[in-house]
Coordinates of C-alpha atoms in Angstrom, one line a residue:
Chain K
M1 CA -22.6 2.8 -11.8
N2 CA -22.1 -0.8 -12.0
S3 CA -18.5 -2.4 -10.7
K4 CA -16.8 -2.4 -14.2
E5 CA -17.5 1.1 -15.2
Y6 CA -16.3 2.2 -11.5
F7 CA -13.2 1.0 -11.8
K8 CA -12.5 2.1 -15.3
N9 CA -13.6 6.1 -14.7
R10 CA -12.7 6.2 -10.5
R11 CA -10.7 10.0 -9.9
T12 CA -10.3 11.7 -7.0
I13 CA -12.9 13.9 -5.5
R14 CA -10.8 17.2 -3.8
K15 CA -14.2 19.7 -3.5
Y16 CA -16.9 18.1 -0.9
D17 CA -20.6 19.2 -1.0
Q18 CA -21.0 21.2 1.5
E19 CA -24.3 20.7 2.6
R20 CA -23.7 16.6 3.3
S21 CA -22.0 15.1 6.3
V22 CA -20.7 11.4 6.4
D23 CA -21.8 9.4 8.8
T24 CA -19.5 8.0 11.5
N25 CA -21.4 4.3 11.5
L26 CA -21.0 4.5 7.7
I27 CA -17.7 4.7 7.9
D28 CA -17.4 2.2 11.0
N29 CA -18.8 0.1 8.7
M30 CA -16.7 0.9 5.3
L31 CA -13.7 0.1 7.5
A32 CA -14.8 -3.0 8.7
D33 CA -15.4 -4.0 5.4
A34 CA -12.0 -2.5 4.6
A35 CA -10.0 -4.4 7.3
R36 CA -11.1 -7.5 4.9
A37 CA -8.2 -6.7 2.5
A38 CA -5.3 -9.2 2.7
N39 CA -2.2 -8.2 5.6
T40 CA 1.2 -9.6 6.4
G41 CA 0.5 -12.9 8.8
N42 CA -3.7 -11.4 9.9
M43 CA -1.1 -9.5 12.1
Q44 CA -3.0 -6.0 11.9
T45 CA -0.1 -3.6 12.3
Y46 CA -2.7 -0.8 11.3
S47 CA -5.2 1.6 13.2
V48 CA -7.0 4.2 11.4
I49 CA -8.1 7.8 13.4
V50 CA -11.3 8.3 11.7
S51 CA -11.7 13.0 12.6
T52 CA -15.6 14.1 11.7
A53 CA -16.3 16.8 14.5
P54 CA -15.0 20.5 12.3
E55 CA -12.9 21.0 15.3
E56 CA -10.8 17.8 14.5
I57 CA -10.3 18.7 11.1
A58 CA -9.5 21.8 11.3
A59 CA -6.6 21.2 13.9
L60 CA -5.6 18.4 11.0
A61 CA -5.2 21.3 8.1
P62 CA -1.9 22.8 8.7
S63 CA 0.3 19.7 9.1
H64 CA -2.2 19.0 5.1
F65 CA -0.8 22.6 4.6
N66 CA -4.4 23.4 4.5
Q67 CA -5.5 22.4 1.7
P68 CA -9.0 23.2 0.2
A69 CA -9.1 18.8 -0.4
I70 CA -9.2 18.6 4.0
T71 CA -10.4 22.2 4.6
G72 CA -13.2 21.0 2.9
A73 CA -13.1 17.0 4.1
K74 CA -16.2 16.0 5.5
A75 CA -14.4 13.0 7.7
V76 CA -10.5 12.5 7.6
L77 CA -9.4 9.0 8.1
T78 CA -5.5 9.4 8.8
F79 CA -4.3 5.4 8.0
C80 CA -1.4 4.8 10.5
L81 CA 1.5 2.0 11.1
D82 CA 0.5 0.3 14.1
F83 CA 2.9 -1.9 16.4
N84 CA 1.5 -0.5 19.5
R85 CA -1.0 -2.6 20.3
F86 CA 0.4 -6.4 18.8
N87 CA 3.5 -5.0 20.7
R88 CA 1.8 -4.9 23.9
W89 CA 0.2 -8.0 23.3
C90 CA 3.4 -10.0 23.0
R91 CA 5.0 -7.9 26.3
L92 CA 1.9 -9.7 28.3
N93 CA 2.8 -13.1 27.2
G94 CA 6.1 -12.8 28.1
T95 CA 7.7 -12.4 24.6
E96 CA 9.6 -10.0 23.0
P97 CA 8.0 -8.2 19.1
G98 CA 10.9 -7.7 16.6
L99 CA 9.0 -5.6 13.8
D100 CA 10.6 -2.1 14.5
N101 CA 13.3 -2.5 11.5
L102 CA 12.9 -2.0 8.2
Q103 CA 11.2 -4.8 7.0
G104 CA 8.4 -4.4 9.9
F105 CA 8.3 -0.9 8.4
T106 CA 7.8 -1.9 4.4
W107 CA 5.3 -4.9 5.8
A108 CA 3.7 -2.2 8.3
V109 CA 3.5 -0.1 5.3
I110 CA 2.5 -2.2 2.5
D111 CA -0.6 -3.5 5.2
T112 CA -2.1 -0.2 5.8
S113 CA -1.9 0.8 2.2
L114 CA -4.5 -2.0 1.8
F115 CA -6.4 -1.4 4.2
A116 CA -6.6 2.3 2.7
Q117 CA -6.9 1.0 -0.3
Q118 CA -9.6 -1.2 0.2
F119 CA -11.4 1.7 2.1
C120 CA -11.7 4.2 -0.8
T121 CA -12.5 1.3 -3.5
I122 CA -16.0 1.3 -1.0
A123 CA -16.4 5.0 0.2
E124 CA -16.2 5.2 -3.6
M125 CA -18.7 2.5 -4.7
N126 CA -20.9 3.9 -1.7
G127 CA -21.2 7.6 -3.9
L128 CA -18.9 9.1 -1.3
G129 CA -15.4 11.0 -2.9
T130 CA -12.1 10.4 -1.5
C131 CA -8.4 12.3 -1.8
Y132 CA -5.1 10.9 -0.6
L133 CA -3.1 13.3 0.7
G134 CA 0.5 13.1 0.6
T135 CA 1.0 15.5 2.8
T136 CA 1.4 12.8 5.4
T137 CA 4.9 11.7 5.6
Y138 CA 6.0 15.2 5.0
N139 CA 4.4 15.6 9.1
A140 CA 4.2 12.8 10.3
E141 CA 5.6 14.2 14.2
P142 CA 2.8 17.3 13.7
I143 CA 0.1 14.7 12.4
A144 CA 0.8 12.1 15.8
R145 CA 0.6 14.7 18.1
T146 CA -2.6 16.1 17.2
L147 CA -4.0 13.1 17.1
G148 CA -2.0 11.9 20.3
L149 CA -0.8 9.0 18.9
P150 CA 2.3 6.5 21.4
A151 CA 5.6 5.6 20.4
E152 CA 5.4 2.2 17.6
V153 CA 2.5 4.6 16.2
V154 CA 3.2 6.4 12.8
P155 CA 0.5 7.8 10.3
V156 CA 1.5 6.5 6.7
V157 CA -1.6 8.0 4.3
T158 CA -4.9 10.2 5.1
V159 CA -7.7 10.0 3.2
T160 CA -10.4 12.7 2.9
V161 CA -13.7 12.2 2.4
G162 CA -17.0 13.2 1.6
Y163 CA -19.6 13.1 -1.3
P164 CA -18.9 14.8 -4.8
A165 CA -18.9 18.3 -5.1
E166 CA -17.2 17.9 -8.8
E167 CA -17.0 16.4 -11.8
P168 CA -13.6 16.1 -12.5
E169 CA -11.8 15.0 -16.5
L170 CA -10.3 11.3 -15.6
Q171 CA -6.6 12.7 -15.2
E172 CA -4.3 10.8 -17.5
R173 CA -2.4 7.6 -17.0
L174 CA 1.2 6.6 -18.7
P175 CA -0.1 4.0 -21.8
L176 CA -0.1 0.4 -20.5
E177 CA 2.7 -0.9 -21.8
A178 CA 5.0 1.7 -20.2
I179 CA 4.0 -0.3 -16.3
V180 CA 3.0 -3.5 -17.4
H181 CA 6.2 -6.3 -18.0
H182 CA 5.6 -9.2 -19.8
G183 CA 7.6 -12.2 -17.9
H184 CA 10.5 -10.3 -17.6
Y185 CA 11.2 -6.7 -17.3
A186 CA 11.7 -5.0 -20.7
N187 CA 14.0 -2.2 -20.4
P188 CA 12.3 0.9 -22.6
S189 CA 14.5 2.7 -24.5
D190 CA 15.2 6.5 -24.8
E191 CA 12.1 6.7 -28.0
A192 CA 10.1 4.7 -26.0
I193 CA 10.3 6.4 -22.5
R194 CA 10.0 9.8 -24.0
E195 CA 6.7 8.3 -26.1
F196 CA 5.7 7.0 -22.9
Y197 CA 5.0 10.6 -21.5
A198 CA 4.7 12.5 -24.6
E199 CA 0.3 12.5 -23.8
K200 CA 1.2 14.1 -20.3
E201 CA 3.7 16.6 -22.1
N202 CA 1.1 17.9 -24.5
L203 CA -2.7 18.2 -22.2
P204 CA -2.9 22.0 -21.4
S205 CA -2.9 21.6 -17.5
S206 CA 1.0 20.4 -17.6
K207 CA 2.2 22.9 -19.9
K208 CA 0.0 25.8 -18.0
F209 CA 2.8 24.1 -15.2
V210 CA 5.8 24.6 -17.1
E211 CA 5.0 27.6 -18.2
E212 CA 3.7 29.6 -14.8
N213 CA 7.4 28.1 -13.2
S214 CA 9.3 29.3 -16.5
K215 CA 11.0 26.0 -17.4
E216 CA 11.1 24.2 -20.2
N217 CA 9.8 20.5 -19.7
L218 CA 7.3 19.0 -17.3
A219 CA 10.1 16.8 -15.9
Q220 CA 12.3 20.0 -14.7
V221 CA 8.2 20.7 -12.9
F222 CA 8.7 17.2 -11.2
A223 CA 12.1 17.6 -10.1
E224 CA 12.7 20.7 -8.9
V225 CA 9.6 22.1 -8.4
R226 CA 6.7 19.8 -7.5
Y227 CA 9.6 17.0 -5.6
P228 CA 12.9 18.6 -5.6
R229 CA 16.1 16.4 -3.8
P230 CA 17.0 19.4 -1.0
A231 CA 12.8 19.3 0.4
N232 CA 12.4 15.4 -0.5
E233 CA 15.8 14.6 2.3
Q234 CA 14.9 17.3 4.4
F235 CA 11.5 15.4 5.0
S236 CA 13.6 12.1 4.3
R237 CA 15.3 13.0 7.3
I238 CA 12.4 14.1 9.2
Y239 CA 10.1 11.2 9.1
K240 CA 13.4 9.2 9.3
E241 CA 14.4 10.8 12.5
F242 CA 10.5 10.5 13.8
L243 CA 10.3 6.9 13.3
K244 CA 14.0 6.4 15.5
N245 CA 11.7 8.4 18.0
Q246 CA 8.8 6.2 17.6
G247 CA 11.2 3.3 18.5
I248 CA 11.3 2.2 14.9
A249 CA 14.8 2.4 13.0
L250 CA 15.4 2.4 10.0
Chain B
M1 CA -22.2 -12.0 -5.5
N2 CA -22.6 -8.3 -5.2
S3 CA -19.5 -5.8 -4.5
K4 CA -21.7 -5.4 -0.3
E5 CA -21.4 -9.1 0.4
Y6 CA -18.0 -9.3 -2.1
F7 CA -16.5 -6.8 0.1
K8 CA -17.8 -8.8 3.6
N9 CA -16.7 -11.7 2.4
R10 CA -13.3 -11.9 0.4
R11 CA -10.8 -14.3 1.3
T12 CA -7.2 -15.5 0.8
I13 CA -7.3 -17.8 -1.9
R14 CA -4.3 -20.2 -2.0
K15 CA -5.5 -23.1 -4.0
Y16 CA -6.0 -22.6 -8.1
D17 CA -7.8 -25.0 -10.6
Q18 CA -5.1 -26.5 -12.4
E19 CA -7.1 -27.0 -15.5
R20 CA -7.9 -23.3 -16.0
S21 CA -5.4 -20.6 -17.1
V22 CA -5.9 -16.9 -16.8
D23 CA -5.7 -15.1 -20.1
T24 CA -3.2 -12.6 -20.2
N25 CA -5.5 -10.3 -21.4
L26 CA -7.5 -10.5 -19.0
I27 CA -5.1 -9.5 -16.7
D28 CA -3.8 -6.4 -18.9
N29 CA -7.4 -5.0 -18.9
M30 CA -7.5 -5.3 -15.0
L31 CA -4.2 -4.1 -14.7
A32 CA -5.0 -0.8 -16.8
D33 CA -8.3 -0.1 -14.7
A34 CA -6.2 -1.0 -11.2
A35 CA -3.8 1.9 -12.8
R36 CA -6.6 4.5 -12.3
A37 CA -6.3 3.7 -8.0
A38 CA -5.1 7.1 -6.7
N39 CA -1.0 7.4 -6.4
T40 CA 1.7 9.9 -5.5
G41 CA 1.7 13.6 -7.9
N42 CA 0.6 11.1 -10.3
M43 CA 3.7 9.5 -10.8
Q44 CA 3.2 6.4 -11.3
T45 CA 6.5 5.4 -9.8
Y46 CA 5.4 1.7 -10.2
S47 CA 5.8 -1.8 -13.1
V48 CA 5.1 -5.1 -13.1
I49 CA 6.4 -8.7 -14.0
V50 CA 3.1 -10.4 -15.2
S51 CA 4.8 -14.7 -15.3
T52 CA 2.4 -16.7 -16.9
A53 CA 4.2 -19.3 -18.7
P54 CA 5.0 -22.7 -16.6
E55 CA 8.6 -21.6 -16.6
E56 CA 9.0 -18.6 -15.7
I57 CA 6.6 -19.5 -12.5
A58 CA 8.9 -22.0 -11.2
A59 CA 11.8 -19.3 -11.7
L60 CA 10.3 -17.6 -9.7
A61 CA 8.6 -20.0 -6.9
P62 CA 11.9 -20.6 -4.8
S63 CA 12.5 -16.9 -3.8
H64 CA 8.8 -17.8 -2.2
F65 CA 10.3 -20.9 -0.8
N66 CA 7.7 -22.8 -3.1
Q67 CA 4.0 -21.8 -1.1
P68 CA 2.2 -24.2 -3.0
A69 CA -0.2 -20.5 -3.1
I70 CA 2.7 -20.3 -6.3
T71 CA 4.5 -23.7 -7.3
G72 CA -0.5 -23.9 -8.0
A73 CA -0.4 -20.3 -9.7
K74 CA -1.4 -20.0 -13.4
A75 CA -0.2 -16.3 -12.9
V76 CA 2.3 -14.4 -10.8
L77 CA 1.9 -10.5 -10.7
T78 CA 5.8 -9.2 -9.4
F79 CA 4.8 -5.7 -8.4
C80 CA 7.8 -3.5 -8.4
L81 CA 9.0 0.3 -7.1
D82 CA 9.8 1.9 -10.6
F83 CA 12.1 4.6 -10.0
N84 CA 13.7 3.6 -14.1
R85 CA 11.8 4.7 -16.2
F86 CA 10.9 8.2 -14.5
N87 CA 14.1 9.0 -13.6
R88 CA 15.1 8.3 -17.2
W89 CA 12.7 10.3 -18.2
C90 CA 13.9 13.4 -16.3
R91 CA 17.2 12.6 -17.0
L92 CA 16.0 12.9 -21.0
N93 CA 15.3 15.7 -20.1
G94 CA 18.2 17.6 -18.9
T95 CA 16.9 17.3 -15.0
E96 CA 18.0 15.4 -11.8
P97 CA 15.2 13.5 -9.7
G98 CA 15.4 13.3 -6.2
L99 CA 13.5 10.0 -5.3
D100 CA 16.1 7.9 -4.3
N101 CA 15.5 8.3 -0.4
L102 CA 13.0 6.9 2.3
Q103 CA 10.0 9.6 1.2
G104 CA 10.7 8.9 -2.6
F105 CA 10.6 4.8 -1.4
T106 CA 7.4 5.3 1.5
W107 CA 5.9 6.7 -1.8
A108 CA 6.4 4.3 -4.3
V109 CA 6.0 1.2 -1.4
I110 CA 2.7 2.4 -0.9
D111 CA 1.6 4.1 -4.7
T112 CA 2.8 0.5 -4.8
S113 CA 0.3 -1.4 -2.8
L114 CA -2.5 0.7 -3.5
F115 CA -1.7 -0.5 -7.3
A116 CA -2.2 -4.0 -6.1
Q117 CA -4.5 -3.9 -3.8
Q118 CA -7.0 -2.9 -7.0
F119 CA -5.6 -5.1 -9.0
C120 CA -6.6 -8.0 -6.6
T121 CA -10.6 -6.8 -5.6
I122 CA -11.2 -6.2 -9.6
A123 CA -9.7 -9.8 -10.0
E124 CA -11.8 -11.1 -7.6
M125 CA -14.6 -9.1 -8.2
N126 CA -14.1 -10.7 -11.7
G127 CA -13.7 -15.0 -9.9
L128 CA -10.3 -14.9 -9.4
G129 CA -8.6 -15.7 -6.1
T130 CA -5.2 -14.2 -5.3
C131 CA -2.5 -14.5 -3.0
Y132 CA -0.2 -12.1 -1.4
L133 CA 3.3 -13.5 -1.2
G134 CA 5.5 -11.6 1.8
T135 CA 8.9 -13.5 0.8
T136 CA 9.4 -10.5 -1.9
T137 CA 11.0 -8.0 0.2
Y138 CA 12.7 -11.7 1.9
N139 CA 14.4 -12.8 -1.2
A140 CA 14.6 -9.1 -3.9
E141 CA 17.5 -9.3 -4.6
P142 CA 16.7 -13.2 -6.5
I143 CA 13.4 -12.2 -7.7
A144 CA 15.0 -9.0 -9.2
R145 CA 17.6 -11.5 -10.8
T146 CA 15.2 -14.0 -12.1
L147 CA 13.0 -10.4 -13.9
G148 CA 15.8 -8.4 -14.9
L149 CA 14.9 -5.8 -13.0
P150 CA 17.5 -2.9 -13.6
A151 CA 18.7 -0.5 -10.8
E152 CA 16.1 1.8 -9.8
V153 CA 13.5 -1.4 -9.7
V154 CA 13.1 -3.3 -6.6
P155 CA 10.0 -5.8 -5.8
V156 CA 7.3 -4.9 -3.1
V157 CA 4.6 -7.6 -3.4
T158 CA 4.1 -10.1 -5.0
V159 CA 0.3 -11.3 -5.8
T160 CA -0.5 -15.0 -6.8
V161 CA -3.7 -15.7 -9.0
G162 CA -6.2 -18.5 -10.4
Y163 CA -9.9 -19.6 -10.4
P164 CA -10.6 -20.5 -6.9
A165 CA -9.9 -24.7 -6.1
E166 CA -10.5 -24.0 -2.5
E167 CA -13.1 -21.9 -0.5
P168 CA -11.7 -21.6 2.8
E169 CA -13.0 -20.4 6.3
L170 CA -13.6 -17.0 6.3
Q171 CA -10.0 -15.6 8.3
E172 CA -11.2 -13.3 11.6
R173 CA -10.0 -10.2 12.0
L174 CA -9.6 -7.8 15.2
P175 CA -12.6 -6.3 17.0
L176 CA -13.1 -2.9 14.7
E177 CA -12.8 -1.2 17.9
A178 CA -9.0 -2.3 18.4
I179 CA -8.6 -0.7 14.4
V180 CA -10.7 2.7 14.7
H181 CA -9.9 5.4 16.6
H182 CA -12.4 8.3 16.4
G183 CA -10.4 12.0 17.1
H184 CA -8.0 10.5 18.9
Y185 CA -6.1 7.4 19.6
A186 CA -7.8 5.6 22.7
N187 CA -4.7 3.7 23.8
P188 CA -6.7 0.5 25.3
S189 CA -5.8 -0.8 29.3
D190 CA -3.7 -4.1 29.1
E191 CA -7.2 -6.2 29.9
A192 CA -8.6 -4.2 26.8
I193 CA -5.2 -5.5 24.4
R194 CA -5.9 -9.0 26.5
E195 CA -9.5 -8.7 24.8
F196 CA -8.9 -7.8 21.0
Y197 CA -6.8 -10.7 20.2
A198 CA -9.2 -13.6 22.7
E199 CA -11.2 -14.9 19.4
K200 CA -8.0 -15.0 17.3
E201 CA -6.4 -16.7 21.0
N202 CA -8.7 -18.9 20.7
L203 CA -8.8 -20.3 17.0
P204 CA -8.4 -24.1 16.7
S205 CA -5.6 -23.4 14.3
S206 CA -3.8 -21.6 16.9
K207 CA -4.2 -23.6 20.1
K208 CA -2.7 -25.8 17.8
F209 CA 0.2 -23.7 16.5
V210 CA 1.1 -23.0 20.0
E211 CA 1.2 -26.7 20.7
E212 CA 3.2 -28.2 17.3
N213 CA 5.8 -25.3 18.3
S214 CA 6.3 -25.9 22.3
K215 CA 5.2 -22.9 23.2
E216 CA 2.8 -21.7 25.7
N217 CA 0.8 -18.7 24.2
L218 CA 0.0 -17.5 20.7
A219 CA 2.0 -14.2 21.1
Q220 CA 5.2 -16.4 21.6
V221 CA 4.5 -18.1 18.3
F222 CA 4.3 -14.9 16.7
A223 CA 7.6 -13.5 18.0
E224 CA 9.7 -16.2 18.3
V225 CA 8.6 -19.1 15.2
R226 CA 7.0 -16.8 12.8
Y227 CA 8.7 -13.2 12.5
P228 CA 11.6 -13.8 15.1
R229 CA 14.0 -11.1 15.3
P230 CA 16.9 -12.1 13.9
A231 CA 15.3 -13.0 11.2
N232 CA 13.5 -9.9 10.7
E233 CA 16.7 -8.1 11.3
Q234 CA 18.7 -10.3 8.8
F235 CA 16.2 -9.9 6.7
S236 CA 16.3 -5.7 7.2
R237 CA 20.0 -5.8 6.2
I238 CA 19.9 -7.8 3.0
Y239 CA 16.6 -5.9 1.5
K240 CA 18.6 -1.7 2.7
E241 CA 21.9 -3.3 0.9
F242 CA 19.9 -4.6 -2.0
L243 CA 18.1 -1.1 -1.9
K244 CA 21.3 0.5 -1.8
N245 CA 23.1 -2.0 -4.5
Q246 CA 19.6 0.0 -6.8
G247 CA 20.0 3.3 -5.7
I248 CA 18.2 4.2 -3.2
A249 CA 19.8 4.9 0.4
L250 CA 17.4 5.3 2.5

């Protein structure tokens, strides 16, 4: 598949070939290339912990609610924001850094994400399948404990990796006019909003979600079942507290 | 250049061919492909504002301190986290979303970053040059005003685009062992930290930085001149206040 076809057709892979491991040297080489992605001030305030041994992956799985994407993964990459290395370098040089705030956090989350995304693209163009686990910001503290993260290091995104053992359908996306604005933000009418989400609402899988959860519509499934306010707020408190314990005050 | 060579050699381009504009349709097509990048729950809580008219770019430039990368850009893409569209869809469907907290913010910053990074990779593989502007989180409020962003939409990263008019040196990166850990986080010794940063410290450009700023070493330039604590803390307060005004409480 050439790169044009790849970008048009990329999809998340959650099921991996159990007979085929992923070479650690290959992962390291891909990470070296991924680190060429842009980052704030070239400070590289990120680290990645690569877990390939079955017992290492098994130790991480409960923090990700034992999703099949992790229990069947051949490699798990936990991308972390990392001020520890940079801050220690500053202190060794007689100066005190100041990244432990919302600006530092936001830059580091962005930079960690760019690095992770570049890795995924490289891995997928090498025939591997990847899946991001959103559970990382829910359970940052147990993940940090499992991986032995010191202060000033915080998990941001987790990527599971393996050779694909499934060929999922291309997932739908909102129409381009929903997400791209020219010159200034064009706030859509209510009618336009309804049209943007019509395809998603009409998917058989969406209709099934609505029925299984005894809801009236798909928006209710998102707002009340998948991402309900009380859970989001609870996990926000936990993440904020963990950040504070790691030395970052938002 | 094949994709392998591209990833190994990618570099930020800050100077663009002034005779060559960037076709808006090409940008839209690349954004459509970039939106195939992974995102949390397929909620796509992001938008991008594409500015190509010289007066649109000139209006944004002061918010980015008139850096040459923006004053000479042929297109400027402001990638924003966008809860407005999703929240309005929820409300039209009789339900109340709950993304206006640290979890929602972090997911949306990650997803916006993955989308932006995928765009940059596609653009660069199409022969364009790109540059991220870190000033976006400093001046989110004036940027939002210029672009007409409604509540629940916040600028996260800005990417300037054009055909390259420079061939910069490949920028140095930390050695791979500084950023990649296997199985668990290996906290480096002080000696290892010093070694990680030795190449960066010994670059002629770094030595020049130190001299020009009358500092003793490069770490002091980073911590006291480029990213000093008082500025980081001031911009953190401003960004947090702007987030709150836009309806997101961290």
